[in-house]
Amino acid sequence: MPEATPPPITGVPHETVAAVDLGSNSFHMIVARIADGHMQIVDRLKEPVRLGEGLTEDRRLLPEVAERALACLGRFGQRLREFPLGSVQAVGTNTLRQMRPATEFVERAEAVLGHPIDIIAGREEARLIYLGVAHGLAAGPARRLVVDIGGGSTELIVGQDFTAQLRESLHMGCVNMSLRHFADGKVSAKTMDKAQLAGAIELRPVRETFRHADWQTAVGSSGTIKAIAAVVQTEGWSEDGISAAALKRLREALISAGRVSSLDLKGLPDERKPVFAGGVAVLCAVFQTLNIAHMQVSDYALREGLVYEMMGRHHHQDVRERTMRTLSRQYQVDEAHGRRVQATALGLYRQVGGPWCLGDARYPRILAWAARLHEIGLMVAHSQYHRHGAYLLRNADLAGFTRQEQTILAALVLGHRRKFPTQDFAALPTGVRDCTKRLCVILRIAALLHRGRAPNNRPRPVLQVEGDNLSLVFPDGWLSRHPLNVLELEQEADFLKGAGVRLAFK
């Protein structure tokens, strides 16, 4: 397949970066060097952890599977030990999305990996997959259908150039489909028909949308589709990619074998056999439902998409900023007021970011976005608008954002006014709980100082902190000219007492 030559990207702070994908079937890691503005992959690691098969009905992880996963991440961590903070992007997908946060698996995983792990939503996973695949294809105007079959989910994307225009994530993959229909290792026409029917049912809500999306070529990515392509080409059933006829012959070969353990297909590694039948069933359902005659196969997928996303963010092409602008327009947010609150919040942040240990590069960005969108809930209703806004930001499909980033953003909007939501903050992950609370205090003060909405109001107080003790010092005469702010600050001091924060001002 011809390689694309995307435009050079400059301004990346780390010459060598890494991406880690904690999938439901395998864990992957790539290490890439940014050379002359292009990505050059210098190392790849992959281990078949099969995280998805260890998820119990109550959404916990079997201890033996957890230990297997942690051991793998420990080995990845050895390779990443010298990488500075911000040069590694690690994400969890379907199985980690389903897992109960209280299992604390992610915290343990971060400790052995040595870098933060973000959980991404299905449609965000789809966007990143498309970004990776698009950079591995020849540039051109054609609209593409991209299909990625993972261990626990299947992503469908239609896009053009480097932009995904339709994105869906379906709850079916090679691991869960194999566990559901081929757990005893037997493959028959009946079990394969049932598995394909289950796949067709999962596809049904999006079938017409993707059938009529005017795509010209179909492209598959990731382990399942690459394994299927390797088999049909090695067996001589398809010269390039995967044809519908070749996929049908593979299906028949699986049925003829009768058992997963009896599979003797050229190009099929032993580690792939336990989940191969489920993956074939999913791809057969996709081919049949979307009327695919032939599928190309890409070597690029989520990992490469993560690297290009990192490169784009440092080149001022952060898709999250575009998402924020879209939300602001969609919910008719007062942008001028939001930017005034943002300016004050960031001014306060610069004063206390050091003593409050708010050094993570994400925090000023999230604080700025929360300031700009703190009134987004007004579009729903004025009463309890902070709760409406938090709900929207927590549950919306926000392109570019991880689940943790959305959770922090929603918590800031929820807590920016009235009684401090102590219980909601106590439910945040331990690694971000205290920092999010402190960011929220900054946002509360900034929003309060601009409550009068005067366009020429530019308060510049000095904020001093010692632990949870705050002191706000205003320019001479400012408080006497703003008596309403004095009353509001007194009320705010009472609100913050409930959160264990003491506020004094003069």
PDB file of C-alpha atoms in Angstrom, residues 11-222:
ATOM      1  CA  GLY A  11       7.501  22.365  17.376  1.00  0.00           C
ATOM      2  CA  VAL A  12       7.375  18.942  19.071  1.00  0.00           C
ATOM      3  CA  PRO A  13       9.204  19.298  22.417  1.00  0.00           C
ATOM      4  CA  HIS A  14      10.414  15.680  22.562  1.00  0.00           C
ATOM      5  CA  GLU A  15      12.472  14.193  19.745  1.00  0.00           C
ATOM      6  CA  THR A  16      11.378  10.681  20.775  1.00  0.00           C
ATOM      7  CA  VAL A  17       7.837   9.900  21.890  1.00  0.00           C
ATOM      8  CA  ALA A  18       5.858   6.755  22.663  1.00  0.00           C
ATOM      9  CA  ALA A  19       2.247   5.588  22.461  1.00  0.00           C
ATOM     10  CA  VAL A  20       0.792   2.739  24.527  1.00  0.00           C
ATOM     11  CA  ASP A  21      -2.537   1.063  23.687  1.00  0.00           C
ATOM     12  CA  LEU A  22      -4.109  -1.036  26.454  1.00  0.00           C
ATOM     13  CA  GLY A  23      -6.516  -3.001  24.268  1.00  0.00           C
ATOM     14  CA  SER A  24      -8.948  -5.724  25.249  1.00  0.00           C
ATOM     15  CA  ASN A  25      -6.906  -8.375  23.436  1.00  0.00           C
ATOM     16  CA  SER A  26      -3.330  -7.098  23.257  1.00  0.00           C
ATOM     17  CA  PHE A  27      -1.215  -4.339  24.740  1.00  0.00           C
ATOM     18  CA  HIS A  28       0.823  -2.443  22.164  1.00  0.00           C
ATOM     19  CA  MET A  29       3.563   0.134  22.376  1.00  0.00           C
ATOM     20  CA  ILE A  30       5.368   2.051  19.684  1.00  0.00           C
ATOM     21  CA  VAL A  31       8.353   4.337  20.088  1.00  0.00           C
ATOM     22  CA  ALA A  32       8.748   6.973  17.399  1.00  0.00           C
ATOM     23  CA  ARG A  33      11.366   9.554  16.556  1.00  0.00           C
ATOM     24  CA  ILE A  34      10.274  12.896  15.168  1.00  0.00           C
ATOM     25  CA  ALA A  35      12.729  13.431  12.321  1.00  0.00           C
ATOM     26  CA  ASP A  36      12.411  16.376   9.925  1.00  0.00           C
ATOM     27  CA  GLY A  37       8.809  16.865  11.002  1.00  0.00           C
ATOM     28  CA  HIS A  38       7.783  13.271  10.218  1.00  0.00           C
ATOM     29  CA  MET A  39       7.185  10.234  12.404  1.00  0.00           C
ATOM     30  CA  GLN A  40       9.770   7.463  12.205  1.00  0.00           C
ATOM     31  CA  ILE A  41       8.881   4.349  14.213  1.00  0.00           C
ATOM     32  CA  VAL A  42      11.976   2.936  15.894  1.00  0.00           C
ATOM     33  CA  ASP A  43      10.477   0.249  18.142  1.00  0.00           C
ATOM     34  CA  ARG A  44       7.318  -1.821  18.524  1.00  0.00           C
ATOM     35  CA  LEU A  45       6.249  -4.048  21.404  1.00  0.00           C
ATOM     36  CA  LYS A  46       3.137  -6.202  21.619  1.00  0.00           C
ATOM     37  CA  GLU A  47       1.867  -8.737  24.140  1.00  0.00           C
ATOM     38  CA  PRO A  48      -1.415 -10.751  23.948  1.00  0.00           C
ATOM     39  CA  VAL A  49      -2.726  -9.900  27.438  1.00  0.00           C
ATOM     40  CA  ARG A  50      -6.426 -10.646  26.663  1.00  0.00           C
ATOM     41  CA  LEU A  51      -7.690  -8.194  29.236  1.00  0.00           C
ATOM     42  CA  GLY A  52     -11.269  -8.583  27.988  1.00  0.00           C
ATOM     43  CA  GLU A  53     -11.534 -12.228  29.001  1.00  0.00           C
ATOM     44  CA  GLY A  54     -10.768 -11.291  32.605  1.00  0.00           C
ATOM     45  CA  LEU A  55     -13.674  -8.881  33.071  1.00  0.00           C
ATOM     46  CA  THR A  56     -16.288 -10.334  35.457  1.00  0.00           C
ATOM     47  CA  GLU A  57     -20.034  -9.698  35.439  1.00  0.00           C
ATOM     48  CA  ASP A  58     -19.661  -7.093  38.184  1.00  0.00           C
ATOM     49  CA  ARG A  59     -17.083  -5.294  36.023  1.00  0.00           C
ATOM     50  CA  ARG A  60     -14.020  -6.256  38.006  1.00  0.00           C
ATOM     51  CA  LEU A  61     -10.828  -7.818  36.699  1.00  0.00           C
ATOM     52  CA  LEU A  62      -9.822 -11.365  37.581  1.00  0.00           C
ATOM     53  CA  PRO A  63      -6.658 -11.223  39.727  1.00  0.00           C
ATOM     54  CA  GLU A  64      -4.646 -13.479  37.418  1.00  0.00           C
ATOM     55  CA  VAL A  65      -5.514 -11.331  34.379  1.00  0.00           C
ATOM     56  CA  ALA A  66      -4.709  -8.149  36.295  1.00  0.00           C
ATOM     57  CA  GLU A  67      -1.299  -9.531  37.246  1.00  0.00           C
ATOM     58  CA  ARG A  68      -0.657 -10.584  33.639  1.00  0.00           C
ATOM     59  CA  ALA A  69      -1.488  -7.077  32.475  1.00  0.00           C
ATOM     60  CA  LEU A  70       0.629  -5.395  35.143  1.00  0.00           C
ATOM     61  CA  ALA A  71       3.597  -7.619  34.324  1.00  0.00           C
ATOM     62  CA  CYS A  72       3.331  -6.560  30.676  1.00  0.00           C
ATOM     63  CA  LEU A  73       3.148  -2.880  31.610  1.00  0.00           C
ATOM     64  CA  GLY A  74       6.141  -3.345  33.865  1.00  0.00           C
ATOM     65  CA  ARG A  75       8.133  -4.527  30.862  1.00  0.00           C
ATOM     66  CA  PHE A  76       6.857  -1.580  28.815  1.00  0.00           C
ATOM     67  CA  GLY A  77       7.786   0.690  31.716  1.00  0.00           C
ATOM     68  CA  GLN A  78      11.389  -0.476  31.603  1.00  0.00           C
ATOM     69  CA  ARG A  79      11.602   0.729  28.010  1.00  0.00           C
ATOM     70  CA  LEU A  80       9.973   4.059  28.938  1.00  0.00           C
ATOM     71  CA  ARG A  81      11.876   4.700  32.154  1.00  0.00           C
ATOM     72  CA  GLU A  82      13.911   7.599  30.774  1.00  0.00           C
ATOM     73  CA  PHE A  83      11.052   9.242  28.859  1.00  0.00           C
ATOM     74  CA  PRO A  84      10.104  12.650  30.318  1.00  0.00           C
ATOM     75  CA  LEU A  85       6.568  13.461  31.399  1.00  0.00           C
ATOM     76  CA  GLY A  86       4.447  14.378  28.384  1.00  0.00           C
ATOM     77  CA  SER A  87       6.410  12.314  25.870  1.00  0.00           C
ATOM     78  CA  VAL A  88       4.291   9.171  26.426  1.00  0.00           C
ATOM     79  CA  GLN A  89       0.594   8.896  25.600  1.00  0.00           C
ATOM     80  CA  ALA A  90      -1.031   5.773  27.100  1.00  0.00           C
ATOM     81  CA  VAL A  91      -4.725   5.005  26.619  1.00  0.00           C
ATOM     82  CA  GLY A  92      -7.172   2.320  27.702  1.00  0.00           C
ATOM     83  CA  THR A  93     -10.052   1.245  25.475  1.00  0.00           C
ATOM     84  CA  ASN A  94     -13.137  -0.980  25.740  1.00  0.00           C
ATOM     85  CA  THR A  95     -12.342  -3.164  28.742  1.00  0.00           C
ATOM     86  CA  LEU A  96     -10.996  -0.292  30.818  1.00  0.00           C
ATOM     87  CA  ARG A  97     -14.050   1.753  29.845  1.00  0.00           C
ATOM     88  CA  GLN A  98     -16.263  -0.921  31.382  1.00  0.00           C
ATOM     89  CA  MET A  99     -14.196  -1.611  34.487  1.00  0.00           C
ATOM     90  CA  ARG A 100     -15.306  -0.213  37.834  1.00  0.00           C
ATOM     91  CA  PRO A 101     -13.063   2.703  38.840  1.00  0.00           C
ATOM     92  CA  ALA A 102     -13.019   1.364  42.397  1.00  0.00           C
ATOM     93  CA  THR A 103     -10.894  -1.613  41.274  1.00  0.00           C
ATOM     94  CA  GLU A 104      -7.885   0.786  41.298  1.00  0.00           C
ATOM     95  CA  PHE A 105      -6.357  -1.181  38.419  1.00  0.00           C
ATOM     96  CA  VAL A 106      -5.540   2.000  36.498  1.00  0.00           C
ATOM     97  CA  GLU A 107      -3.657   3.482  39.471  1.00  0.00           C
ATOM     98  CA  ARG A 108      -1.584   0.297  39.781  1.00  0.00           C
ATOM     99  CA  ALA A 109      -1.010   0.230  36.025  1.00  0.00           C
ATOM    100  CA  GLU A 110       0.208   3.849  36.021  1.00  0.00           C
ATOM    101  CA  ALA A 111       2.638   3.041  38.823  1.00  0.00           C
ATOM    102  CA  VAL A 112       4.325   0.179  36.943  1.00  0.00           C
ATOM    103  CA  LEU A 113       4.244   1.933  33.562  1.00  0.00           C
ATOM    104  CA  GLY A 114       5.636   5.130  35.036  1.00  0.00           C
ATOM    105  CA  HIS A 115       3.307   7.370  33.013  1.00  0.00           C
ATOM    106  CA  PRO A 116      -0.370   8.467  33.190  1.00  0.00           C
ATOM    107  CA  ILE A 117      -3.028   6.299  31.517  1.00  0.00           C
ATOM    108  CA  ASP A 118      -6.120   7.912  30.026  1.00  0.00           C
ATOM    109  CA  ILE A 119      -9.381   6.087  29.331  1.00  0.00           C
ATOM    110  CA  ILE A 120     -10.862   7.187  26.018  1.00  0.00           C
ATOM    111  CA  ALA A 121     -14.465   6.892  24.865  1.00  0.00           C
ATOM    112  CA  GLY A 122     -15.352   4.692  21.910  1.00  0.00           C
ATOM    113  CA  ARG A 123     -15.952   7.497  19.438  1.00  0.00           C
ATOM    114  CA  GLU A 124     -12.726   9.213  20.503  1.00  0.00           C
ATOM    115  CA  GLU A 125     -10.945   5.902  19.917  1.00  0.00           C
ATOM    116  CA  ALA A 126     -12.523   5.861  16.451  1.00  0.00           C
ATOM    117  CA  ARG A 127     -11.247   9.361  15.696  1.00  0.00           C
ATOM    118  CA  LEU A 128      -7.691   8.487  16.721  1.00  0.00           C
ATOM    119  CA  ILE A 129      -7.773   5.251  14.705  1.00  0.00           C
ATOM    120  CA  TYR A 130      -8.811   7.186  11.624  1.00  0.00           C
ATOM    121  CA  LEU A 131      -6.060   9.753  12.219  1.00  0.00           C
ATOM    122  CA  GLY A 132      -3.477   6.970  12.301  1.00  0.00           C
ATOM    123  CA  VAL A 133      -4.866   5.116   9.289  1.00  0.00           C
ATOM    124  CA  ALA A 134      -5.164   8.313   7.222  1.00  0.00           C
ATOM    125  CA  HIS A 135      -1.483   9.103   7.754  1.00  0.00           C
ATOM    126  CA  GLY A 136      -0.562   5.653   6.440  1.00  0.00           C
ATOM    127  CA  LEU A 137      -2.512   5.974   3.195  1.00  0.00           C
ATOM    128  CA  ALA A 138      -1.770   7.802  -0.012  1.00  0.00           C
ATOM    129  CA  ALA A 139      -3.193  11.306   0.116  1.00  0.00           C
ATOM    130  CA  GLY A 140      -6.257  11.880  -2.029  1.00  0.00           C
ATOM    131  CA  PRO A 141      -9.808  13.236  -2.080  1.00  0.00           C
ATOM    132  CA  ALA A 142     -11.573   9.853  -1.773  1.00  0.00           C
ATOM    133  CA  ARG A 143     -13.894   9.251   1.165  1.00  0.00           C
ATOM    134  CA  ARG A 144     -12.847   6.162   3.111  1.00  0.00           C
ATOM    135  CA  LEU A 145     -14.608   3.694   5.339  1.00  0.00           C
ATOM    136  CA  VAL A 146     -12.226   2.546   8.076  1.00  0.00           C
ATOM    137  CA  VAL A 147     -13.015  -0.571  10.126  1.00  0.00           C
ATOM    138  CA  ASP A 148     -11.039  -1.515  13.227  1.00  0.00           C
ATOM    139  CA  ILE A 149     -11.877  -4.745  15.093  1.00  0.00           C
ATOM    140  CA  GLY A 150     -10.372  -4.784  18.559  1.00  0.00           C
ATOM    141  CA  GLY A 151     -10.769  -7.210  21.419  1.00  0.00           C
ATOM    142  CA  GLY A 152     -13.910  -5.657  22.871  1.00  0.00           C
ATOM    143  CA  SER A 153     -15.192  -3.155  20.324  1.00  0.00           C
ATOM    144  CA  THR A 154     -15.369  -2.450  16.621  1.00  0.00           C
ATOM    145  CA  GLU A 155     -14.911   1.095  15.364  1.00  0.00           C
ATOM    146  CA  LEU A 156     -16.424   2.334  12.107  1.00  0.00           C
ATOM    147  CA  ILE A 157     -15.311   5.637  10.638  1.00  0.00           C
ATOM    148  CA  VAL A 158     -15.976   7.473   7.400  1.00  0.00           C
ATOM    149  CA  GLY A 159     -13.609  10.312   6.637  1.00  0.00           C
ATOM    150  CA  GLN A 160     -11.750  12.293   4.052  1.00  0.00           C
ATOM    151  CA  ASP A 161      -8.091  13.328   4.108  1.00  0.00           C
ATOM    152  CA  PHE A 162      -7.201  13.507   7.825  1.00  0.00           C
ATOM    153  CA  THR A 163     -10.689  14.331   9.130  1.00  0.00           C
ATOM    154  CA  ALA A 164     -13.158  11.748  10.496  1.00  0.00           C
ATOM    155  CA  GLN A 165     -16.698  12.726   9.551  1.00  0.00           C
ATOM    156  CA  LEU A 166     -18.703   9.760  10.905  1.00  0.00           C
ATOM    157  CA  ARG A 167     -17.599   7.803  13.974  1.00  0.00           C
ATOM    158  CA  GLU A 168     -19.184   4.869  15.796  1.00  0.00           C
ATOM    159  CA  SER A 169     -17.965   2.343  18.329  1.00  0.00           C
ATOM    160  CA  LEU A 170     -19.857  -0.937  18.608  1.00  0.00           C
ATOM    161  CA  HIS A 171     -19.705  -3.356  21.529  1.00  0.00           C
ATOM    162  CA  MET A 172     -18.346  -6.373  19.676  1.00  0.00           C
ATOM    163  CA  GLY A 173     -14.794  -7.550  19.172  1.00  0.00           C
ATOM    164  CA  CYS A 174     -12.716 -10.672  18.690  1.00  0.00           C
ATOM    165  CA  VAL A 175     -12.483 -11.444  22.437  1.00  0.00           C
ATOM    166  CA  ASN A 176     -16.074 -10.928  23.565  1.00  0.00           C
ATOM    167  CA  MET A 177     -17.475 -12.506  20.383  1.00  0.00           C
ATOM    168  CA  SER A 178     -15.240 -15.571  20.857  1.00  0.00           C
ATOM    169  CA  LEU A 179     -16.216 -15.889  24.530  1.00  0.00           C
ATOM    170  CA  ARG A 180     -19.896 -15.565  23.688  1.00  0.00           C
ATOM    171  CA  HIS A 181     -20.108 -17.967  20.738  1.00  0.00           C
ATOM    172  CA  PHE A 182     -16.958 -20.124  20.650  1.00  0.00           C
ATOM    173  CA  ALA A 183     -16.047 -20.495  24.332  1.00  0.00           C
ATOM    174  CA  ASP A 184     -15.950 -24.305  24.079  1.00  0.00           C
ATOM    175  CA  GLY A 185     -13.557 -24.103  21.135  1.00  0.00           C
ATOM    176  CA  LYS A 186     -16.071 -25.561  18.663  1.00  0.00           C
ATOM    177  CA  VAL A 187     -16.793 -23.882  15.325  1.00  0.00           C
ATOM    178  CA  SER A 188     -19.782 -24.985  13.274  1.00  0.00           C
ATOM    179  CA  ALA A 189     -22.029 -23.467  10.646  1.00  0.00           C
ATOM    180  CA  LYS A 190     -24.641 -22.951  13.364  1.00  0.00           C
ATOM    181  CA  THR A 191     -22.344 -21.157  15.825  1.00  0.00           C
ATOM    182  CA  MET A 192     -20.825 -19.047  13.047  1.00  0.00           C
ATOM    183  CA  ASP A 193     -24.325 -18.083  11.813  1.00  0.00           C
ATOM    184  CA  LYS A 194     -25.339 -17.099  15.356  1.00  0.00           C
ATOM    185  CA  ALA A 195     -22.180 -15.035  15.824  1.00  0.00           C
ATOM    186  CA  GLN A 196     -22.670 -13.245  12.502  1.00  0.00           C
ATOM    187  CA  LEU A 197     -26.312 -12.570  13.347  1.00  0.00           C
ATOM    188  CA  ALA A 198     -25.255 -11.067  16.666  1.00  0.00           C
ATOM    189  CA  GLY A 199     -22.829  -8.853  14.770  1.00  0.00           C
ATOM    190  CA  ALA A 200     -25.526  -7.812  12.298  1.00  0.00           C
ATOM    191  CA  ILE A 201     -27.835  -6.871  15.188  1.00  0.00           C
ATOM    192  CA  GLU A 202     -25.092  -4.720  16.704  1.00  0.00           C
ATOM    193  CA  LEU A 203     -24.576  -3.043  13.331  1.00  0.00           C
ATOM    194  CA  ARG A 204     -28.244  -2.514  12.606  1.00  0.00           C
ATOM    195  CA  PRO A 205     -28.654   0.955  14.228  1.00  0.00           C
ATOM    196  CA  VAL A 206     -25.848   2.401  12.068  1.00  0.00           C
ATOM    197  CA  ARG A 207     -26.299   0.259   8.959  1.00  0.00           C
ATOM    198  CA  GLU A 208     -28.131   2.771   6.771  1.00  0.00           C
ATOM    199  CA  THR A 209     -25.937   5.681   7.862  1.00  0.00           C
ATOM    200  CA  PHE A 210     -22.732   3.930   6.844  1.00  0.00           C
ATOM    201  CA  ARG A 211     -24.174   2.277   3.725  1.00  0.00           C
ATOM    202  CA  HIS A 212     -25.136   5.670   2.324  1.00  0.00           C
ATOM    203  CA  ALA A 213     -22.092   7.655   3.439  1.00  0.00           C
ATOM    204  CA  ASP A 214     -20.662   7.792  -0.108  1.00  0.00           C
ATOM    205  CA  TRP A 215     -17.337   6.159   0.731  1.00  0.00           C
ATOM    206  CA  GLN A 216     -15.281   4.837  -2.170  1.00  0.00           C
ATOM    207  CA  THR A 217     -12.747   2.553  -0.459  1.00  0.00           C
ATOM    208  CA  ALA A 218     -12.790   0.359   2.641  1.00  0.00           C
ATOM    209  CA  VAL A 219      -9.728   0.046   4.869  1.00  0.00           C
ATOM    210  CA  GLY A 220      -9.201  -2.293   7.816  1.00  0.00           C
ATOM    211  CA  SER A 221      -6.763  -1.868  10.688  1.00  0.00           C
ATOM    212  CA  SER A 222      -5.422  -3.557  13.847  1.00  0.00           C
TER     213      SER A 222
END
